Short mmCIF file of C-alpha atoms and ligand atoms in Angstrom, two decimals:
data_model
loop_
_atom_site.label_atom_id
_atom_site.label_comp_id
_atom_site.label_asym_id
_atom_site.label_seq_id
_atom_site.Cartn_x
_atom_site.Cartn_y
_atom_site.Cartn_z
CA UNK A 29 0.00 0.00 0.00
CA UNK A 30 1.41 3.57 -0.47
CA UNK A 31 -0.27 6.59 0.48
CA UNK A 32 -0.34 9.70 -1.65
CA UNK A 33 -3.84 11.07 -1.61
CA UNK A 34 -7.06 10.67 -0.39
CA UNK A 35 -7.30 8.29 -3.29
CA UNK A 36 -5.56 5.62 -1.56
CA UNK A 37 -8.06 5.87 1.61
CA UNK A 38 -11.49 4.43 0.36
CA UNK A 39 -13.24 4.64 3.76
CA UNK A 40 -12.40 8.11 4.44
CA UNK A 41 -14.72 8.26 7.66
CA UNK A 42 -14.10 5.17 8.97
CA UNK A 43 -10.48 5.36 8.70
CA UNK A 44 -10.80 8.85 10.53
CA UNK A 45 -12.53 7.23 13.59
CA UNK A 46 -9.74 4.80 13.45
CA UNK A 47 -7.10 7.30 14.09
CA UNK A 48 -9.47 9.25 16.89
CA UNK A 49 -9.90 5.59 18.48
CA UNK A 50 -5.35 5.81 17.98
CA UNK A 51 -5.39 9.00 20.44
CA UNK A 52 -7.28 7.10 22.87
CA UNK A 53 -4.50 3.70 23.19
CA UNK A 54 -1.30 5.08 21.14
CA UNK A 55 0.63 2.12 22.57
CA UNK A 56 -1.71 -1.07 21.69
CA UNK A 57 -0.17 -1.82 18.37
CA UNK A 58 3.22 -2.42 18.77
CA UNK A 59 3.64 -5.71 18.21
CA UNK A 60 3.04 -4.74 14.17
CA UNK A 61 6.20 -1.98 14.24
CA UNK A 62 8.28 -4.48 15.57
CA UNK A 63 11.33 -5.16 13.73
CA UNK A 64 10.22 -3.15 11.05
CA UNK A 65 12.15 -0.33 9.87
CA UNK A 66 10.72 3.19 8.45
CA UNK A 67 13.13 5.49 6.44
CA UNK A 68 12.44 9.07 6.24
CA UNK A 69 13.96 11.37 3.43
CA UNK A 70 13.40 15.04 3.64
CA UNK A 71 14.83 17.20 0.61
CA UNK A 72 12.89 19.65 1.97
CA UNK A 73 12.69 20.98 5.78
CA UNK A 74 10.33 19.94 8.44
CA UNK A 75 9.05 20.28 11.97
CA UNK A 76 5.90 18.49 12.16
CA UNK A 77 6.09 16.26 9.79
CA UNK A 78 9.50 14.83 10.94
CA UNK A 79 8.44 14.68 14.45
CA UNK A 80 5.09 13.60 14.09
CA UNK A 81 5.75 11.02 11.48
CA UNK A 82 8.70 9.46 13.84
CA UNK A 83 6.92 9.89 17.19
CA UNK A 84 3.83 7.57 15.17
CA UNK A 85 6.36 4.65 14.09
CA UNK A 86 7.41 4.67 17.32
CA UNK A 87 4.19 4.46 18.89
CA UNK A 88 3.60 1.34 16.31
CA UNK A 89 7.12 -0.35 18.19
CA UNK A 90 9.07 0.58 14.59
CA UNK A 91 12.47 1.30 14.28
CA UNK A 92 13.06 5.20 12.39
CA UNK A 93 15.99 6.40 10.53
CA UNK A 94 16.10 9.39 9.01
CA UNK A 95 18.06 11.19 5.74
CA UNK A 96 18.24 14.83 5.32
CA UNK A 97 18.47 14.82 1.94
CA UNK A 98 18.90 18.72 1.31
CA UNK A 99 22.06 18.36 3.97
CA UNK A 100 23.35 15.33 5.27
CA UNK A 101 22.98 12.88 2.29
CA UNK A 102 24.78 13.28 -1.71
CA UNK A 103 23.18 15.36 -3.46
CA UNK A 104 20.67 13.48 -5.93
CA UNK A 105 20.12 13.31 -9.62
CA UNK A 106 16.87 12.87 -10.22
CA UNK A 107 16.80 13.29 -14.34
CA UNK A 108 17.17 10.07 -16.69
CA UNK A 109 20.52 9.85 -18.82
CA UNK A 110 22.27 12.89 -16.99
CA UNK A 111 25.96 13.34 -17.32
CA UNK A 112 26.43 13.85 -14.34
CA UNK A 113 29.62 16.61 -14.11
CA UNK A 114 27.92 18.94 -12.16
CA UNK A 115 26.60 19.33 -8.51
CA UNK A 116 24.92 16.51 -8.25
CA UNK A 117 26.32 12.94 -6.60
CA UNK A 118 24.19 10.08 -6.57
CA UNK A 119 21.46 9.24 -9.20
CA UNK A 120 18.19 8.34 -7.74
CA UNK A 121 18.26 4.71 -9.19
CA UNK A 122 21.36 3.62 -7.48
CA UNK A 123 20.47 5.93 -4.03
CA UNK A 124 17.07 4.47 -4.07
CA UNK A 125 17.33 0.74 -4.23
CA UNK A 126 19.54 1.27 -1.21
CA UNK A 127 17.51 2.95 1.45
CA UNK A 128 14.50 -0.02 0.18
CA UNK A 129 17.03 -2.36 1.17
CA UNK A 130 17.00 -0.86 4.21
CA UNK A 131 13.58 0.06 5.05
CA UNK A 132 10.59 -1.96 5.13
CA UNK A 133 8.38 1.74 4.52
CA UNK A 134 9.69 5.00 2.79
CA UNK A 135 8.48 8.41 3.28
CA UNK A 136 9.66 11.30 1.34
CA UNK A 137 9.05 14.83 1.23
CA UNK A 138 10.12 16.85 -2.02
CA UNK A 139 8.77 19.57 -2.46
CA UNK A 140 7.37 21.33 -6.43
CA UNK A 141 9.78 23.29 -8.04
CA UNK A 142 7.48 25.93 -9.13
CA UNK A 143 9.01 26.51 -12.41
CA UNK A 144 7.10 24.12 -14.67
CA UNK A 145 3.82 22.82 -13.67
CA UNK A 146 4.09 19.87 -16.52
CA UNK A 147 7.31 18.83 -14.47
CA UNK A 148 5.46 19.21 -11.00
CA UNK A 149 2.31 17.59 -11.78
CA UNK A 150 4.27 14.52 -13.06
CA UNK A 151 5.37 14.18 -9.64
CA UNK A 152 8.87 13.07 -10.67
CA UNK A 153 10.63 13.01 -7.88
CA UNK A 154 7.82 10.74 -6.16
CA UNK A 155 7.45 8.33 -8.77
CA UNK A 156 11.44 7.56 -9.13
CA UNK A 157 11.39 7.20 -5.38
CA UNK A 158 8.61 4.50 -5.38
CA UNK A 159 10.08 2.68 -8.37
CA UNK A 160 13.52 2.57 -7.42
CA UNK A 161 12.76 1.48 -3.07
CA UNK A 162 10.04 -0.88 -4.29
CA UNK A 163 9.09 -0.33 -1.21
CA UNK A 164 5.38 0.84 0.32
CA UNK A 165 5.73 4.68 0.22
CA UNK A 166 4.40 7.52 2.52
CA UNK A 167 4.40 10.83 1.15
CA UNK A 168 5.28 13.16 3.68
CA UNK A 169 4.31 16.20 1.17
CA UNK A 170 5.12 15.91 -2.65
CA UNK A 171 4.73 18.27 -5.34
CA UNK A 172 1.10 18.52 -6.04
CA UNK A 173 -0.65 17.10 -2.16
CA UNK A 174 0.54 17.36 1.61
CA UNK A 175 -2.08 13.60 2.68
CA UNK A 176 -0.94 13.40 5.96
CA UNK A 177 -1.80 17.02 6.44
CA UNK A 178 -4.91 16.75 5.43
CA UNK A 179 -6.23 13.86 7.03
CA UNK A 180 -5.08 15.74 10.42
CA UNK A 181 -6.92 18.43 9.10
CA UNK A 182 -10.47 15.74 8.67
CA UNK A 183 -9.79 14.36 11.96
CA UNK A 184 -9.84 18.07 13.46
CA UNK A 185 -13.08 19.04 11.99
CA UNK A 186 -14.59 15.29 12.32
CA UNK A 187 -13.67 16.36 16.67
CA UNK A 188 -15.20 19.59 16.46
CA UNK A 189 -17.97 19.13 13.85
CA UNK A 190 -21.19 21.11 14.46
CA UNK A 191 -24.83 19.18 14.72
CA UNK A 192 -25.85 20.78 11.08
CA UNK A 193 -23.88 20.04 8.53
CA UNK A 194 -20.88 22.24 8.52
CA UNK A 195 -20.03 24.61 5.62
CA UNK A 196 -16.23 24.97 5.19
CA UNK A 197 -14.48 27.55 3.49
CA UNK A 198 -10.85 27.51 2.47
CA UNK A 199 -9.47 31.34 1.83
CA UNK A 200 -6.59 31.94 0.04
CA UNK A 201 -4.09 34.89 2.48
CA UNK A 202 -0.99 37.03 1.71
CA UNK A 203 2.55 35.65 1.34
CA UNK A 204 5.67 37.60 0.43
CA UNK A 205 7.21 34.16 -1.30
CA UNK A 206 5.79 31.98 -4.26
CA UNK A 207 4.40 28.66 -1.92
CA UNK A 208 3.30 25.68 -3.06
CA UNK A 209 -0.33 24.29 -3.91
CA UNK A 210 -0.31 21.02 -1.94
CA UNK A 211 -2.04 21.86 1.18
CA UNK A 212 -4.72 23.80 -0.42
CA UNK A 213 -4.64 21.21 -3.18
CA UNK A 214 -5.25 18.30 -0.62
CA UNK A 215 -7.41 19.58 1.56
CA UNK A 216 -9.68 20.57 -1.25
CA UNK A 217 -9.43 16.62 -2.25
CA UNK A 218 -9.81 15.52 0.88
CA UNK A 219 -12.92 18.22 1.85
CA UNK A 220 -14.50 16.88 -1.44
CA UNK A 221 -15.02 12.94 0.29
CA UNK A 222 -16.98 14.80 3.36
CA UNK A 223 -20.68 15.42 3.64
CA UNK A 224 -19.87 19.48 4.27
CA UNK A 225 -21.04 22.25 2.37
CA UNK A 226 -17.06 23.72 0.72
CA UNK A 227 -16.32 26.86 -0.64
CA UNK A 228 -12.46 28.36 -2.00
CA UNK A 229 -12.35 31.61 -1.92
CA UNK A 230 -8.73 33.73 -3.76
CA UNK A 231 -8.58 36.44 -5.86
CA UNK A 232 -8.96 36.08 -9.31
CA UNK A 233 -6.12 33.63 -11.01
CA UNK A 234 -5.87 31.53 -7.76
CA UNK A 235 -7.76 29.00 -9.21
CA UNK A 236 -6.35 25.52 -8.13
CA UNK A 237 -5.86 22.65 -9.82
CA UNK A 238 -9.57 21.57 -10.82
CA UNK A 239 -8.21 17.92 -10.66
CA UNK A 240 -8.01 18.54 -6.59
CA UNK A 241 -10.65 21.26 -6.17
CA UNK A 242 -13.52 19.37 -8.11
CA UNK A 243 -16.79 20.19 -7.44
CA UNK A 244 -16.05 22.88 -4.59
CA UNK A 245 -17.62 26.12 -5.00
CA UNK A 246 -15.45 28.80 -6.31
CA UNK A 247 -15.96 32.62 -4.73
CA UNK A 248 -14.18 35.43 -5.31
CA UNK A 249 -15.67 37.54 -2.50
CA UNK A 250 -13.90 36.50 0.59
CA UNK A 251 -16.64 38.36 2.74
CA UNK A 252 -19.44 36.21 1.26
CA UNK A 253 -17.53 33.33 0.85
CA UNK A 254 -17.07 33.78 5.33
CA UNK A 255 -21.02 33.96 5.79
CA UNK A 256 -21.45 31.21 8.02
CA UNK A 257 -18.65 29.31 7.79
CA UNK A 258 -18.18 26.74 10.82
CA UNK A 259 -14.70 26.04 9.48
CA UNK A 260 -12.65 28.67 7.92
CA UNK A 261 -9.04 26.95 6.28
CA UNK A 262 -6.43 29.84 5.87
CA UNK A 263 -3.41 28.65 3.45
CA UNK A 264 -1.13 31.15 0.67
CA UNK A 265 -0.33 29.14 -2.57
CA UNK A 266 0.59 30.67 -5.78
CA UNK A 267 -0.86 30.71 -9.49
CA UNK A 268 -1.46 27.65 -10.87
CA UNK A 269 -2.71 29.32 -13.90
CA UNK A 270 0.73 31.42 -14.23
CA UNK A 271 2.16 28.93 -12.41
CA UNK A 272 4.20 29.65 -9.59
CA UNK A 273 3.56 33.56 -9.81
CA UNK A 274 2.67 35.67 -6.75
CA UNK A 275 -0.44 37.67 -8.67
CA UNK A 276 -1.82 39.48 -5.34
CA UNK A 277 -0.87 40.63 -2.17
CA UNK A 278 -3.61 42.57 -1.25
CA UNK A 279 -3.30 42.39 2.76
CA UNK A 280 -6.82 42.59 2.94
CA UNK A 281 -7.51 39.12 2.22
CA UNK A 282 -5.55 38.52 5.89
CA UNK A 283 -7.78 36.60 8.14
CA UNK A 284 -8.52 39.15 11.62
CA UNK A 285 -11.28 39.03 14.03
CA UNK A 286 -13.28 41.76 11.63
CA UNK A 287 -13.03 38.46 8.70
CA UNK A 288 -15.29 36.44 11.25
CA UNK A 289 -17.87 38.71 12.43
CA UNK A 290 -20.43 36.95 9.90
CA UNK A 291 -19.04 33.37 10.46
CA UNK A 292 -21.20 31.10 12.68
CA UNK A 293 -18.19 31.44 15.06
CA UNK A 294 -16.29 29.59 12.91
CA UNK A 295 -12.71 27.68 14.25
CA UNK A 296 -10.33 28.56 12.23
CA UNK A 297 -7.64 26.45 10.90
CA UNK A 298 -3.91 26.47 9.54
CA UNK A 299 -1.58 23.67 8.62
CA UNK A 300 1.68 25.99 10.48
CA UNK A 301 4.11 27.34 9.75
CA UNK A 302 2.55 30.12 9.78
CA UNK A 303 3.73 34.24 8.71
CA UNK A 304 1.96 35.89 11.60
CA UNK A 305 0.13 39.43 11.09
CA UNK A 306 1.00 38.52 7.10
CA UNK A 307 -1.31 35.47 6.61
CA UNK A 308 -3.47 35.06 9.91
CA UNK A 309 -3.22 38.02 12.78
CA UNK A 310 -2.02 37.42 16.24
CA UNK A 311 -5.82 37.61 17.50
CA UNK A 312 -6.69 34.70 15.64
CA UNK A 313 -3.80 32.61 16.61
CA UNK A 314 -3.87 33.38 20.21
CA UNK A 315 -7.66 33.51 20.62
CA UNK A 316 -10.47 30.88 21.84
CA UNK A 317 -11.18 29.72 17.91
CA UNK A 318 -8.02 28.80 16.67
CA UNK A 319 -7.57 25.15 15.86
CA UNK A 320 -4.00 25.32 14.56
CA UNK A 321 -2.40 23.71 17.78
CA UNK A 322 -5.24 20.75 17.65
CA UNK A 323 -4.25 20.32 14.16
CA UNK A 324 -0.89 19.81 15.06
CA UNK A 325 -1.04 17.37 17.57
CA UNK A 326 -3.17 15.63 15.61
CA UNK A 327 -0.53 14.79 12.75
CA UNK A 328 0.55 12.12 15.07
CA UNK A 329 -2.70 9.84 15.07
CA UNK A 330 -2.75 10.83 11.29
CA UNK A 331 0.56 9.19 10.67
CA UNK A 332 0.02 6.74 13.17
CA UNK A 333 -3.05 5.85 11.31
CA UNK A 334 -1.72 5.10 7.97
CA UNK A 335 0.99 3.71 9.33
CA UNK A 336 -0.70 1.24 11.24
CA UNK A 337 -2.80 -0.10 7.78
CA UNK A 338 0.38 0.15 5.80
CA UNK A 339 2.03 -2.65 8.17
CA UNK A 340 -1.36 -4.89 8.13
CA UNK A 341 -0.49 -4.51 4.54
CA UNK A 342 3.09 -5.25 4.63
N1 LIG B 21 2.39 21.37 8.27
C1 LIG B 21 3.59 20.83 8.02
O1 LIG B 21 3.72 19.96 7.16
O2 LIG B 21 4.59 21.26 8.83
P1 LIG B 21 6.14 21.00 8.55
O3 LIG B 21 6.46 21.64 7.21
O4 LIG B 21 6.84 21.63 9.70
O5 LIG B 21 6.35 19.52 8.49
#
């Protein structure tokens, strides 16, 4: 089994329950972690994800070792038939066969390089990764989806979700750097499986991938997109259409206290790290409806629950 979207999950409620039932007994499952060993690679950086992902294997009685790819591994050639006389070290088909030799699970992070959208969407780096290990893969944030994020993100909702059902609304906020589409791009997948009324809300040329935001309504009003929202989802990404462009950076579209006054006091959500006062204000973060730290914590039970099937599955 690997996991790279919502696509792999087809019980998407169920398996969400599973990983709330996790928080409850973290411990009760470690007879399938043991003597099984999970291999992180980061070419990108990472707090949560690292940590989370690790503290969850362990949790399962696994065995974690970890490659910084960006840092404290050669640097890797990803590109088919490269001569390789430049900065590069290893080639991902002899680096790769190695760590699945290793490891009985991979995760990898790589992250889009935002300067060709055919070359992103392929998802390269991901694919040569899982054909070279041969081993199960867990993405721990590729080019196009962030998965592990996201289904942290449905368990937070699923824990806080309102008797009617809840209308969600993911807005689009200032960034002063070009960011990536993934989180938006997954949670709008994810969003998509749930019985919730969604709405994405940007400026104009913000539109996202309609492969990930399907059927969601689009709004370019961010003040009627808010009305009644029980969940409002805060996230920069850049153009698709122009792809990797920074378009706006109108700081109006910056989620205060003034964004929520027609919300049906809505929680409001963020996957972190967050640019304070640039994306979401202080209020927000600090305040009674911020979910942000909930969200956090649970990318451990998120992990923990994939990680759990993927070793039934092994
Ligand atoms: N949300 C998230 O993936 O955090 P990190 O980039 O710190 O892993």
């Amino acid at each position: 089994m690997n996991f790279t979207s919502v696509t792999d999950i087809l019980d998407v409620e169920t398996f969400v329950q599973e990983a709330i039932a996790l928080k409850k007994t973290p411990f009760a499952f470690q007879h399938l972690g043991k003597n099984k060993t999970l291999g992180l690679v980061f070419l990108n950086p990472s707090l949560r994800t690292r940590l989370s992902t690790q503290i969850a294997a362990q949790n399962l009685g696994m065995n974690v070792v970890i490659v910084n790819a960006d840092k404290d591994s050669w640097a890797l050639e990803f590109q088919d038939g490269a001569v390789m006389d430049g900065n590069t070290v290893e080639h991902i088909r002899d680096a790769a066969p190695v760590l699945g030799s290793y490891c009985d699970i991979i995760g990898v992070r790589c992250f889009p390089g935002l300067l060709s959208k055919a070359v992103d969407d392929s998802e390269h780096i991901m694919r040569q990764f899982i054909q070279w290990t041969n081993k199960p893969y867990l993405s721990l944030e590729s080019a196009t989806l962030h998965p592990l994020q996201s289904l942290a993100d449905t368990i937070t909702m699923a824990e806080h979700r309102p008797a009617h059902r809840p209308r969600v609304v993911l807005t689009w906020a200032p960034h002063i750097k070009p960011i990536p589409h993934a989180v938006a791009n997954s949670f709008a997948e994810w969003t998509n499986r749930l019985e919730v009324d969604f709405v994405i809300t940007h400026p104009e040329g913000y539109e996202l991938n309609p492969r990930f935001s399907g059927n969601a309504r689009i709004e370019y009003n961010q003040q009627k997109a808010l009305e009644g929202a029980d969940f409002v989802y805060v996230k920069n990404w850049s153009s698709y259409a122009e792809y990797g462009k920074i378009l706006s950076q109108d700081t109006s579209w910056m989620l205060t206290n003034k964004h929520l006054e027609n919300t049906n006091n809505a929680r409001v959500m963020h996957c972190l790290p967050v640019r304070r006062n640039v994306e979401l204000s202080d209020e927000i973060l600090d305040g009674p409806y911020s979910l942000v730290q909930e969200q956090a914590k649970n990318r451990v039970f998120a992990a923990q629950a994939v990680l759990k099937r993927m070793l039934e599955n092994l």
